[in-house]
PDB file of C-alpha atoms in Angstrom:
ATOM      1  CA  PHE A 260      84.021 110.739  47.712  1.00 33.00           C
ATOM      2  CA  THR A 261      87.527 109.243  48.093  1.00 33.00           C
ATOM      3  CA  SER A 262      89.172 112.633  47.917  1.00 36.00           C
ATOM      4  CA  ASN A 263      86.811 114.104  50.481  1.00 41.00           C
ATOM      5  CA  HIS A 264      87.513 111.108  52.781  1.00 35.00           C
ATOM      6  CA  LEU A 265      91.224 111.572  52.429  1.00 35.00           C
ATOM      7  CA  GLU A 266      90.967 115.294  53.159  1.00 41.00           C
ATOM      8  CA  THR A 267      88.988 114.521  56.240  1.00 40.00           C
ATOM      9  CA  ARG A 268      91.451 111.908  57.436  1.00 40.00           C
ATOM     10  CA  ASP A 269      94.392 114.172  56.874  1.00 42.00           C
ATOM     11  CA  SER A 270      92.704 116.993  58.727  1.00 40.00           C
ATOM     12  CA  SER A 271      91.897 114.736  61.655  1.00 42.00           C
ATOM     13  CA  SER A 272      95.394 113.289  61.826  1.00 43.00           C
ATOM     14  CA  LEU A 273      96.854 116.804  61.622  1.00 37.00           C
ATOM     15  CA  THR A 274      94.665 117.896  64.535  1.00 45.00           C
ATOM     16  CA  ASN A 275      95.616 114.930  66.607  1.00 48.00           C
ATOM     17  CA  SER A 276      99.313 115.445  65.905  1.00 53.00           C
ATOM     18  CA  SER A 277      98.956 119.104  66.776  1.00 62.00           C
ATOM     19  CA  ASN A 278      97.274 118.229  70.063  1.00 65.00           C
ATOM     20  CA  ASP A 279     100.097 115.732  70.812  1.00 68.00           C
ATOM     21  CA  PHE A 280     102.666 118.350  70.012  1.00 66.00           C
ATOM     22  CA  ARG A 281     101.105 120.832  72.376  1.00 68.00           C
ATOM     23  CA  SER A 282     100.908 118.296  75.136  1.00 71.00           C
ATOM     24  CA  LEU A 283     104.566 117.437  74.535  1.00 74.00           C
ATOM     25  CA  CYS A 284     105.528 121.117  74.885  1.00 73.00           C
ATOM     26  CA  ASP A 285     103.644 121.414  78.234  1.00 73.00           C
ATOM     27  CA  ALA A 286     105.178 118.171  79.528  1.00 78.00           C
ATOM     28  CA  ILE A 287     108.737 119.176  78.592  1.00 77.00           C
ATOM     29  CA  ARG A 288     108.410 122.599  80.309  1.00 76.00           C
ATOM     30  CA  LEU A 289     106.763 121.129  83.460  1.00 76.00           C
ATOM     31  CA  CYS A 290     109.084 118.133  83.887  1.00 80.00           C
ATOM     32  CA  LEU A 291     112.406 119.809  83.096  1.00 81.00           C
ATOM     33  CA  GLY A 292     111.677 123.463  83.973  1.00 76.00           C
ATOM     34  CA  LEU A 293     113.145 124.704  80.727  1.00 77.00           C
ATOM     35  CA  SER A 294     112.870 128.302  79.728  1.00 76.00           C
ATOM     36  CA  MET A 295     110.547 129.520  76.965  1.00 75.00           C
ATOM     37  CA  VAL A 296     113.614 130.800  74.954  1.00 79.00           C
ATOM     38  CA  PHE A 297     115.272 127.383  75.058  1.00 81.00           C
ATOM     39  CA  LEU A 298     112.100 125.512  74.062  1.00 77.00           C
ATOM     40  CA  THR A 299     111.415 127.977  71.257  1.00 77.00           C
ATOM     41  CA  THR A 300     114.781 127.284  69.838  1.00 80.00           C
ATOM     42  CA  LEU A 301     114.607 123.539  70.467  1.00 77.00           C
ATOM     43  CA  LEU A 302     111.194 122.988  68.890  1.00 73.00           C
ATOM     44  CA  GLY A 303     111.637 125.532  66.087  1.00 75.00           C
ATOM     45  CA  LEU A 304     108.846 127.771  67.139  1.00 71.00           C
ATOM     46  CA  GLY A 305     108.790 131.431  66.265  1.00 66.00           C
ATOM     47  CA  GLY A 306     108.111 134.445  68.457  1.00 58.00           C
ATOM     48  CA  GLY A 307     105.695 133.808  71.345  1.00 71.00           C
ATOM     49  CA  ALA A 308     104.060 130.678  69.837  1.00 73.00           C
ATOM     50  CA  HIS A 309     105.230 128.399  72.531  1.00 70.00           C
ATOM     51  CA  SER A 310     104.212 130.779  75.251  1.00 74.00           C
ATOM     52  CA  LYS A 311     100.656 131.015  73.795  1.00 79.00           C
ATOM     53  CA  ILE A 312     100.552 127.122  73.533  1.00 77.00           C
ATOM     54  CA  PHE A 313     101.705 126.662  77.045  1.00 78.00           C
ATOM     55  CA  ASN A 314      99.349 129.300  78.607  1.00 80.00           C
ATOM     56  CA  THR A 315      96.417 127.819  76.709  1.00 82.00           C
ATOM     57  CA  TRP A 316      96.891 124.095  77.284  1.00 81.00           C
ATOM     58  CA  ILE A 317      98.119 124.251  80.863  1.00 82.00           C
ATOM     59  CA  LYS A 318      94.622 125.134  81.951  1.00 86.00           C
ATOM     60  CA  PHE A 319      93.223 121.666  81.023  1.00 85.00           C
ATOM     61  CA  PRO A 320      95.441 119.508  83.269  1.00 83.00           C
ATOM     62  CA  ALA A 321      94.940 122.100  86.020  1.00 85.00           C
ATOM     63  CA  ILE A 322      91.160 121.455  85.892  1.00 90.00           C
ATOM     64  CA  GLN A 323      91.599 117.716  85.782  1.00 89.00           C
ATOM     65  CA  LEU A 324      94.107 117.653  88.747  1.00 88.00           C
ATOM     66  CA  LYS A 325      92.404 120.219  90.978  1.00 91.00           C
ATOM     67  CA  PRO A 326      90.142 117.628  92.802  1.00 93.00           C
ATOM     68  CA  LEU A 327      93.267 115.880  94.074  1.00 92.00           C
ATOM     69  CA  ILE A 328      93.809 118.774  96.532  1.00 94.00           C
ATOM     70  CA  PHE A 329      91.051 118.686  99.057  1.00 92.00           C
ATOM     71  CA  TRP A 330      90.623 119.358 102.811  1.00 90.00           C
ATOM     72  CA  PRO A 331      90.187 115.961 104.566  1.00 89.00           C
ATOM     73  CA  ASN A 332      88.092 115.410 107.653  1.00 86.00           C
ATOM     74  CA  ARG A 333      89.355 114.782 111.148  1.00 83.00           C
ATOM     75  CA  ASP A 334      88.946 110.949 110.974  1.00 86.00           C
ATOM     76  CA  LEU A 335      90.915 110.644 107.756  1.00 88.00           C
ATOM     77  CA  ILE A 336      93.754 112.782 109.234  1.00 87.00           C
ATOM     78  CA  ARG A 337      93.900 110.637 112.356  1.00 85.00           C
ATOM     79  CA  SER A 338      93.820 107.345 110.562  1.00 88.00           C
ATOM     80  CA  THR A 339      96.800 108.277 108.314  1.00 89.00           C
ATOM     81  CA  GLN A 340      98.894 110.193 110.829  1.00 87.00           C
ATOM     82  CA  PRO A 341     102.468 108.820 111.292  1.00 87.00           C
ATOM     83  CA  LYS A 342     103.182 107.373 114.758  1.00 85.00           C
ATOM     84  CA  GLN A 343     106.174 109.711 115.235  1.00 83.00           C
ATOM     85  CA  ILE A 344     103.836 112.727 114.905  1.00 84.00           C
ATOM     86  CA  ILE A 345     100.952 111.262 116.955  1.00 83.00           C
ATOM     87  CA  SER A 346     103.202 110.927 120.011  1.00 83.00           C
ATOM     88  CA  LYS A 347     104.253 114.561 119.948  1.00 84.00           C
ATOM     89  CA  TRP A 348     101.360 116.354 118.170  1.00 85.00           C
ATOM     90  CA  PRO A 349      98.211 114.204 118.365  1.00 86.00           C
ATOM     91  CA  SER A 350      95.973 117.081 117.221  1.00 87.00           C
ATOM     92  CA  LEU A 351      98.210 118.355 114.388  1.00 89.00           C
ATOM     93  CA  ARG A 352      95.956 119.280 111.532  1.00 89.00           C
ATOM     94  CA  CYS A 353      98.212 120.923 108.914  1.00 90.00           C
ATOM     95  CA  ILE A 354     101.812 121.928 108.235  1.00 92.00           C
ATOM     96  CA  LEU A 355     101.810 125.337 106.597  1.00 93.00           C
ATOM     97  CA  ASP A 356     104.466 127.068 104.460  1.00 93.00           C
ATOM     98  CA  CYS A 357     104.868 129.351 101.452  1.00 94.00           C
ATOM     99  CA  THR A 358     106.780 128.516  98.307  1.00 94.00           C
ATOM    100  CA  GLU A 359     108.022 130.817  95.584  1.00 96.00           C
ATOM    101  CA  ILE A 360     108.311 130.222  91.884  1.00 93.00           C
ATOM    102  CA  PHE A 361     110.526 132.225  89.669  1.00 92.00           C
ATOM    103  CA  ILE A 362     108.828 134.256  86.958  1.00 91.00           C
ATOM    104  CA  VAL A 363     109.951 136.398  84.054  1.00 87.00           C
ATOM    105  CA  ARG A 364     110.337 139.986  85.109  1.00 92.00           C
ATOM    106  CA  PRO A 365     107.200 141.875  84.113  1.00 93.00           C
ATOM    107  CA  ARG A 366     107.518 144.937  81.833  1.00 92.00           C
ATOM    108  CA  HIS A 367     105.169 147.022  83.927  1.00 94.00           C
ATOM    109  CA  LEU A 368     107.082 148.754  86.766  1.00 95.00           C
ATOM    110  CA  LEU A 369     104.229 148.241  89.280  1.00 95.00           C
ATOM    111  CA  LEU A 370     104.116 144.514  88.659  1.00 95.00           C
ATOM    112  CA  GLN A 371     107.909 144.385  88.963  1.00 96.00           C
ATOM    113  CA  ALA A 372     107.616 145.926  92.380  1.00 96.00           C
ATOM    114  CA  LEU A 373     104.740 143.631  93.498  1.00 96.00           C
ATOM    115  CA  THR A 374     106.437 140.429  92.319  1.00 97.00           C
ATOM    116  CA  TRP A 375     109.938 141.246  93.637  1.00 96.00           C
ATOM    117  CA  SER A 376     111.059 138.989  96.391  1.00 96.00           C
ATOM    118  CA  ASP A 377     113.772 140.203  98.794  1.00 94.00           C
ATOM    119  CA  TYR A 378     114.296 136.688  99.992  1.00 92.00           C
ATOM    120  CA  LYS A 379     114.913 135.128  96.529  1.00 94.00           C
ATOM    121  CA  LYS A 380     116.318 138.334  94.947  1.00 94.00           C
ATOM    122  CA  HIS A 381     114.158 137.653  91.920  1.00 95.00           C
ATOM    123  CA  ASN A 382     110.635 138.227  90.681  1.00 96.00           C
ATOM    124  CA  THR A 383     108.494 135.438  91.959  1.00 97.00           C
ATOM    125  CA  ALA A 384     104.926 134.120  92.378  1.00 96.00           C
ATOM    126  CA  LYS A 385     104.196 133.119  95.949  1.00 97.00           C
ATOM    127  CA  LEU A 386     101.747 130.454  97.097  1.00 96.00           C
ATOM    128  CA  LEU A 387     100.618 129.160 100.454  1.00 96.00           C
ATOM    129  CA  VAL A 388     100.805 125.364 100.727  1.00 96.00           C
ATOM    130  CA  GLY A 389      99.108 123.231 103.409  1.00 95.00           C
ATOM    131  CA  ILE A 390     100.320 119.701 104.000  1.00 94.00           C
ATOM    132  CA  ALA A 391      98.684 116.993 106.183  1.00 92.00           C
ATOM    133  CA  PRO A 392     100.841 115.090 108.650  1.00 91.00           C
ATOM    134  CA  ASN A 393     100.974 112.169 106.199  1.00 90.00           C
ATOM    135  CA  GLY A 394     102.545 114.408 103.496  1.00 91.00           C
ATOM    136  CA  MET A 395      99.401 114.921 101.366  1.00 92.00           C
ATOM    137  CA  ILE A 396      98.912 118.455  99.952  1.00 94.00           C
ATOM    138  CA  THR A 397      95.528 119.612 101.337  1.00 94.00           C
ATOM    139  CA  PHE A 398      95.506 123.313 100.607  1.00 95.00           C
ATOM    140  CA  LEU A 399      96.909 125.526  97.802  1.00 95.00           C
ATOM    141  CA  SER A 400      96.300 129.224  97.644  1.00 96.00           C
ATOM    142  CA  LYS A 401      96.024 131.441  94.591  1.00 95.00           C
ATOM    143  CA  ALA A 402      99.380 132.872  93.416  1.00 95.00           C
ATOM    144  CA  CYS A 403     100.367 136.281  94.917  1.00 96.00           C
ATOM    145  CA  GLY A 404     103.301 138.577  94.128  1.00 96.00           C
ATOM    146  CA  GLY A 405     106.648 137.753  95.802  1.00 96.00           C
ATOM    147  CA  GLN A 406     106.382 141.042  97.763  1.00 95.00           C
ATOM    148  CA  SER A 407     103.400 139.717  99.778  1.00 95.00           C
ATOM    149  CA  SER A 408     104.132 138.667 103.295  1.00 94.00           C
ATOM    150  CA  ASP A 409     103.284 135.134 104.619  1.00 93.00           C
ATOM    151  CA  THR A 410     100.744 136.569 107.044  1.00 93.00           C
ATOM    152  CA  HIS A 411      98.943 138.539 104.286  1.00 94.00           C
ATOM    153  CA  ILE A 412      98.634 135.417 102.115  1.00 96.00           C
ATOM    154  CA  VAL A 413      97.324 133.347 104.988  1.00 94.00           C
ATOM    155  CA  ARG A 414      94.574 135.903 105.760  1.00 94.00           C
ATOM    156  CA  LYS A 415      93.600 136.452 102.161  1.00 94.00           C
ATOM    157  CA  SER A 416      93.731 132.826 100.994  1.00 94.00           C
ATOM    158  CA  GLY A 417      90.761 131.466 102.912  1.00 91.00           C
ATOM    159  CA  PHE A 418      92.848 129.046 104.934  1.00 92.00           C
ATOM    160  CA  LEU A 419      91.622 130.355 108.293  1.00 90.00           C
ATOM    161  CA  ASN A 420      88.062 129.554 107.286  1.00 87.00           C
ATOM    162  CA  LEU A 421      88.964 125.829 107.075  1.00 88.00           C
ATOM    163  CA  VAL A 422      90.547 125.726 110.584  1.00 83.00           C
ATOM    164  CA  GLY A 423      87.641 126.799 112.787  1.00 68.00           C
ATOM    165  CA  LEU A 424      85.053 125.949 115.350  1.00 58.00           C
ATOM    166  CA  ARG A 425      82.823 124.061 112.964  1.00 57.00           C
ATOM    167  CA  THR A 426      85.487 122.066 111.088  1.00 61.00           C
ATOM    168  CA  TYR A 427      88.177 121.158 113.580  1.00 67.00           C
ATOM    169  CA  PRO A 428      88.099 122.816 116.999  1.00 71.00           C
ATOM    170  CA  GLY A 429      91.260 122.441 118.999  1.00 80.00           C
ATOM    171  CA  ALA A 430      93.435 121.754 115.925  1.00 85.00           C
ATOM    172  CA  TRP A 431      97.150 122.567 115.775  1.00 89.00           C
ATOM    173  CA  VAL A 432      98.806 124.193 112.821  1.00 91.00           C
ATOM    174  CA  MET A 433     102.571 123.800 112.479  1.00 91.00           C
ATOM    175  CA  VAL A 434     104.511 126.598 110.782  1.00 90.00           C
ATOM    176  CA  ASP A 435     108.047 127.802 110.412  1.00 83.00           C
ATOM    177  CA  ARG A 436     109.220 131.229 111.497  1.00 77.00           C
ATOM    178  CA  GLY A 437     107.550 134.177 109.783  1.00 75.00           C
ATOM    179  CA  PHE A 438     103.968 133.234 110.405  1.00 85.00           C
ATOM    180  CA  PRO A 439     102.676 135.480 113.303  1.00 88.00           C
ATOM    181  CA  ILE A 440      99.147 134.126 113.014  1.00 90.00           C
ATOM    182  CA  GLN A 441      98.663 133.015 116.513  1.00 88.00           C
ATOM    183  CA  GLU A 442      95.924 135.478 117.274  1.00 89.00           C
ATOM    184  CA  ASP A 443      94.085 134.651 114.084  1.00 90.00           C
ATOM    185  CA  LEU A 444      94.020 130.961 115.107  1.00 89.00           C
ATOM    186  CA  MET A 445      92.962 131.669 118.645  1.00 87.00           C
ATOM    187  CA  PHE A 446      89.786 133.351 117.461  1.00 86.00           C
ATOM    188  CA  ARG A 447      88.977 129.963 115.841  1.00 86.00           C
ATOM    189  CA  GLN A 448      90.002 127.882 118.841  1.00 85.00           C
ATOM    190  CA  ALA A 449      93.071 126.623 116.942  1.00 88.00           C
ATOM    191  CA  TYR A 450      96.694 126.659 118.124  1.00 88.00           C
ATOM    192  CA  LEU A 451     100.026 127.504 116.527  1.00 89.00           C
ATOM    193  CA  GLU A 452     103.115 125.296 116.748  1.00 88.00           C
ATOM    194  CA  ILE A 453     106.479 126.796 115.691  1.00 84.00           C
ATOM    195  CA  SER A 454     108.726 123.869 115.790  1.00 64.00           C
ATOM    196  CA  SER A 455     108.701 122.470 112.262  1.00 47.00           C
ATOM    197  CA  SER A 456     112.412 123.327 111.848  1.00 53.00           C
ATOM    198  CA  GLN A 457     113.124 121.064 114.842  1.00 52.00           C
ATOM    199  CA  LEU A 458     110.982 118.303 113.279  1.00 54.00           C
ATOM    200  CA  TRP A 459     112.638 118.511 109.887  1.00 50.00           C
ATOM    201  CA  SER A 460     116.146 118.903 111.321  1.00 51.00           C
ATOM    202  CA  SER A 461     115.735 115.824 113.445  1.00 46.00           C
ATOM    203  CA  ALA A 462     114.495 113.882 110.452  1.00 45.00           C
ATOM    204  CA  ASN A 463     117.450 115.115 108.396  1.00 47.00           C
ATOM    205  CA  ASP A 464     119.895 114.240 111.191  1.00 50.00           C
ATOM    206  CA  GLN A 465     118.490 110.748 111.328  1.00 45.00           C
ATOM    207  CA  ARG A 466     118.716 110.333 107.568  1.00 46.00           C
ATOM    208  CA  LYS A 467     122.310 111.597 107.461  1.00 49.00           C
ATOM    209  CA  SER A 468     123.242 109.316 110.337  1.00 50.00           C
ATOM    210  CA  THR A 469     121.841 106.358 108.495  1.00 45.00           C
ATOM    211  CA  GLN A 470     123.730 107.307 105.342  1.00 47.00           C
ATOM    212  CA  ASN A 471     126.991 107.734 107.307  1.00 50.00           C
ATOM    213  CA  GLN A 472     126.602 104.351 108.836  1.00 48.00           C
ATOM    214  CA  GLU A 473     125.969 102.766 105.448  1.00 44.00           C
ATOM    215  CA  GLY A 474     129.004 104.621 104.006  1.00 48.00           C
ATOM    216  CA  CYS A 475     131.322 103.408 106.835  1.00 46.00           C
ATOM    217  CA  GLN A 476     130.697  99.789 106.030  1.00 46.00           C
ATOM    218  CA  CYS A 477     134.065  99.027 104.326  1.00 40.00           C
ATOM    219  CA  PRO A 478     134.484  95.874 102.216  1.00 42.00           C
ATOM    220  CA  HIS A 479     137.166  94.287 104.420  1.00 43.00           C
ATOM    221  CA  SER A 480     134.967  94.706 107.496  1.00 40.00           C
ATOM    222  CA  ARG A 481     132.195  92.468 106.090  1.00 39.00           C
TER     223      ARG A 481
END
């Protein structure tokens, strides 16, 4: 009985330590953005072991964190909207942009072509991100190849179904250049605002001005 108990305890502790090790591998890669080759050498794993661990265990936190990205209603958007944005864009519903993530070049030639990004000069996965005026991420599309255009991703992602007559008529969507979706929004009684660059540049100018003022405060002038 004692030997069986020890064997069970050792097996359980081994399983727990294995789970902790897999979680550690995922955390290191996500937080530091290290390559699979580097982590394989660092952790002493052989072949594609770490790649299999990461691809398997990354699905669990994805399921747990998915409910954090949701499409809020009109009242929640208005109650959390910054004053600077309310004065200029009182009906602003979402700030839309695409982001690209570098990936390992696929072996298949067709996948190489579909994931090649002329903008990044690299093979990438491209996602559409929607951000509320208060900075909360409210929409995230499925990953597409880096060759996909911004307009194509918007139309295929289901975003246009959220901005419509039933959900938020008269809403404004702010985008940067490269999103010619004005007609798509007009069919849903929504409007397009292409001035996000002005918004971010004015914010950056204000931040730099504050930093310069702080940097100009010399010790002898105090």
